GROMACS .gro file of N, CA and C in nm:
model
  183
    1UNK      N    1  -3.107  10.479   6.147
    1UNK     CA    2  -3.250  10.565   6.205
    1UNK      C    3  -3.281  10.459   6.350
    2UNK      N    4  -3.270  10.545   6.443
    2UNK     CA    5  -3.317  10.513   6.585
    2UNK      C    6  -3.496  10.492   6.568
    3UNK      N    7  -3.532  10.429   6.611
    3UNK     CA    8  -3.662  10.384   6.678
    3UNK      C    9  -3.700  10.375   6.825
    4UNK      N   10  -3.812  10.470   6.814
    4UNK     CA   11  -3.890  10.526   6.978
    4UNK      C   12  -4.004  10.498   6.968
    5UNK      N   13  -4.088  10.411   7.103
    5UNK     CA   14  -4.162  10.417   7.132
    5UNK      C   15  -4.234  10.524   7.211
    6UNK      N   16  -4.311  10.516   7.192
    6UNK     CA   17  -4.421  10.657   7.269
    6UNK      C   18  -4.510  10.568   7.367
    7UNK      N   19  -4.485  10.546   7.483
    7UNK     CA   20  -4.608  10.507   7.542
    7UNK      C   21  -4.700  10.630   7.666
    8UNK      N   22  -4.802  10.580   7.668
    8UNK     CA   23  -4.874  10.693   7.725
    8UNK      C   24  -4.877  10.677   7.956
    9UNK      N   25  -4.907  10.771   7.993
    9UNK     CA   26  -4.879  10.722   8.185
    9UNK      C   27  -4.931  10.565   8.181
   10UNK      N   28  -4.974  10.551   8.128
   10UNK     CA   29  -5.050  10.384   8.156
   10UNK      C   30  -4.918  10.256   8.128
   11UNK      N   31  -4.902  10.322   8.040
   11UNK     CA   32  -4.780  10.234   8.005
   11UNK      C   33  -4.839  10.141   7.901
   12UNK      N   34  -4.977  10.225   7.769
   12UNK     CA   35  -4.996  10.159   7.644
   12UNK      C   36  -4.893  10.210   7.555
   13UNK      N   37  -4.840  10.162   7.454
   13UNK     CA   38  -4.811  10.146   7.345
   13UNK      C   39  -4.888  10.272   7.216
   14UNK      N   40  -4.884  10.444   7.229
   14UNK     CA   41  -4.957  10.545   7.117
   14UNK      C   42  -4.858  10.513   7.030
   15UNK      N   43  -4.769  10.517   7.015
   15UNK     CA   44  -4.676  10.515   6.881
   15UNK      C   45  -4.542  10.497   6.861
   16UNK      N   46  -4.500  10.467   6.721
   16UNK     CA   47  -4.386  10.432   6.787
   16UNK      C   48  -4.311  10.517   6.601
   17UNK      N   49  -4.228  10.535   6.684
   17UNK     CA   50  -4.122  10.673   6.518
   17UNK      C   51  -4.058  10.629   6.538
   18UNK      N   52  -3.992  10.601   6.397
   18UNK     CA   53  -3.865  10.610   6.314
   18UNK      C   54  -3.797  10.743   6.311
   19UNK      N   55  -3.643  10.839   6.349
   19UNK     CA   56  -3.619  10.916   6.336
   19UNK      C   57  -3.515  10.897   6.315
   20UNK      N   58  -3.523  11.060   6.197
   20UNK     CA   59  -3.415  11.015   6.073
   20UNK      C   60  -3.318  11.202   6.091
   21UNK      N   61  -3.215  11.160   6.120
   21UNK     CA   62  -3.160  11.308   6.179
   21UNK      C   63  -3.051  11.272   6.095
   22UNK      N   64  -3.018  11.406   6.053
   22UNK     CA   65  -2.866  11.490   5.976
   22UNK      C   66  -2.768  11.489   6.119
   23UNK      N   67  -2.634  11.370   6.104
   23UNK     CA   68  -2.579  11.362   6.213
   23UNK      C   69  -2.416  11.493   6.167
   24UNK      N   70  -2.468  11.525   6.109
   24UNK     CA   71  -2.302  11.617   6.064
   24UNK      C   72  -2.307  11.711   6.137
   25UNK      N   73  -2.206  11.697   6.196
   25UNK     CA   74  -2.155  11.796   6.278
   25UNK      C   75  -2.191  11.851   6.389
   26UNK      N   76  -2.307  11.719   6.449
   26UNK     CA   77  -2.331  11.713   6.608
   26UNK      C   78  -2.309  11.609   6.621
   27UNK      N   79  -2.401  11.653   6.803
   27UNK     CA   80  -2.463  11.447   6.846
   27UNK      C   81  -2.542  11.476   6.833
   28UNK      N   82  -2.638  11.379   6.868
   28UNK     CA   83  -2.732  11.363   6.898
   28UNK      C   84  -2.810  11.241   7.018
   29UNK      N   85  -2.871  11.280   7.127
   29UNK     CA   86  -2.849  11.224   7.221
   29UNK      C   87  -3.019  11.139   7.281
   30UNK      N   88  -3.041  11.076   7.382
   30UNK     CA   89  -3.150  11.023   7.411
   30UNK      C   90  -3.271  11.126   7.399
   31UNK      N   91  -3.174  11.239   7.472
   31UNK     CA   92  -3.312  11.284   7.509
   31UNK      C   93  -3.341  11.380   7.416
   32UNK      N   94  -3.230  11.433   7.321
   32UNK     CA   95  -3.289  11.482   7.129
   32UNK      C   96  -3.372  11.365   7.118
   33UNK      N   97  -3.387  11.278   7.088
   33UNK     CA   98  -3.469  11.131   7.041
   33UNK      C   99  -3.623  11.154   7.114
   34UNK      N  100  -3.654  11.130   7.246
   34UNK     CA  101  -3.694  11.183   7.323
   34UNK      C  102  -3.800  11.294   7.314
   35UNK      N  103  -3.734  11.407   7.286
   35UNK     CA  104  -3.769  11.546   7.261
   35UNK      C  105  -3.860  11.550   7.121
   36UNK      N  106  -3.819  11.524   7.080
   36UNK     CA  107  -3.860  11.507   6.910
   36UNK      C  108  -3.973  11.387   6.852
   37UNK      N  109  -3.977  11.293   6.965
   37UNK     CA  110  -4.075  11.172   6.967
   37UNK      C  111  -4.184  11.186   7.047
   38UNK      N  112  -4.188  11.299   7.151
   38UNK     CA  113  -4.296  11.404   7.221
   38UNK      C  114  -4.370  11.503   7.152
   39UNK      N  115  -4.273  11.564   7.048
   39UNK     CA  116  -4.306  11.719   6.986
   39UNK      C  117  -4.387  11.634   6.865
   40UNK      N  118  -4.338  11.531   6.790
   40UNK     CA  119  -4.439  11.475   6.747
   40UNK      C  120  -4.580  11.445   6.766
   41UNK      N  121  -4.522  11.322   6.836
   41UNK     CA  122  -4.705  11.279   6.919
   41UNK      C  123  -4.796  11.443   6.955
   42UNK      N  124  -4.806  11.535   6.963
   42UNK     CA  125  -4.808  11.595   7.029
   42UNK      C  126  -4.882  11.710   6.879
   43UNK      N  127  -4.836  11.693   6.754
   43UNK     CA  128  -4.836  11.742   6.644
   43UNK      C  129  -4.879  11.667   6.559
   44UNK      N  130  -4.891  11.553   6.628
   44UNK     CA  131  -5.001  11.412   6.535
   44UNK      C  132  -5.112  11.405   6.590
   45UNK      N  133  -5.130  11.534   6.692
   45UNK     CA  134  -5.308  11.516   6.786
   45UNK      C  135  -5.332  11.368   6.869
   46UNK      N  136  -5.179  11.326   6.930
   46UNK     CA  137  -5.222  11.191   6.934
   46UNK      C  138  -5.260  11.197   7.099
   47UNK      N  139  -5.180  11.362   7.122
   47UNK     CA  140  -5.160  11.395   7.252
   47UNK      C  141  -5.164  11.602   7.303
   48UNK      N  142  -5.218  11.630   7.401
   48UNK     CA  143  -5.217  11.696   7.397
   48UNK      C  144  -5.065  11.802   7.463
   49UNK      N  145  -5.041  11.903   7.500
   49UNK     CA  146  -4.904  11.990   7.552
   49UNK      C  147  -4.914  11.871   7.672
   50UNK      N  148  -4.994  11.914   7.788
   50UNK     CA  149  -5.051  11.846   7.897
   50UNK      C  150  -4.989  11.717   7.950
   51UNK      N  151  -5.054  11.629   7.791
   51UNK     CA  152  -5.093  11.475   7.843
   51UNK      C  153  -4.945  11.461   7.809
   52UNK      N  154  -4.883  11.529   7.735
   52UNK     CA  155  -4.722  11.514   7.695
   52UNK      C  156  -4.616  11.472   7.772
   53UNK      N  157  -4.671  11.578   7.944
   53UNK     CA  158  -4.561  11.551   8.026
   53UNK      C  159  -4.548  11.343   8.036
   54UNK      N  160  -4.703  11.301   8.097
   54UNK     CA  161  -4.654  11.216   8.115
   54UNK      C  162  -4.614  11.093   8.043
   55UNK      N  163  -4.601  11.136   7.900
   55UNK     CA  164  -4.520  11.022   7.844
   55UNK      C  165  -4.412  10.958   7.904
   56UNK      N  166  -4.439  10.843   7.836
   56UNK     CA  167  -4.200  10.805   7.857
   56UNK      C  168  -4.220  10.738   7.716
   57UNK      N  169  -4.083  10.742   7.712
   57UNK     CA  170  -4.020  10.682   7.584
   57UNK      C  171  -3.898  10.570   7.580
   58UNK      N  172  -3.892  10.506   7.512
   58UNK     CA  173  -3.776  10.393   7.488
   58UNK      C  174  -3.725  10.326   7.321
   59UNK      N  175  -3.608  10.304   7.343
   59UNK     CA  176  -3.607  10.264   7.206
   59UNK      C  177  -3.651  10.089   7.186
   60UNK      N  178  -3.666  10.035   7.129
   60UNK     CA  179  -3.641   9.931   7.145
   60UNK      C  180  -3.494   9.836   7.099
   61UNK      N  181  -3.482   9.675   7.181
   61UNK     CA  182  -3.380   9.648   7.127
   61UNK      C  183  -3.416   9.603   6.980
   0.00000   0.00000   0.00000
């Protein structure tokens, strides 16, 4: 399960998500992971949809 770090425009870590995905029959890209993390941040009321445009994402090692 990949972990995605979500940071605000200032680079401050605001949330970490562990993404659980069913990979049967398809491909999972970094873009997919980052889109899911962005949507989760909006749904969790951490950011507005407008603020979500400035988020950055990373996969920690």
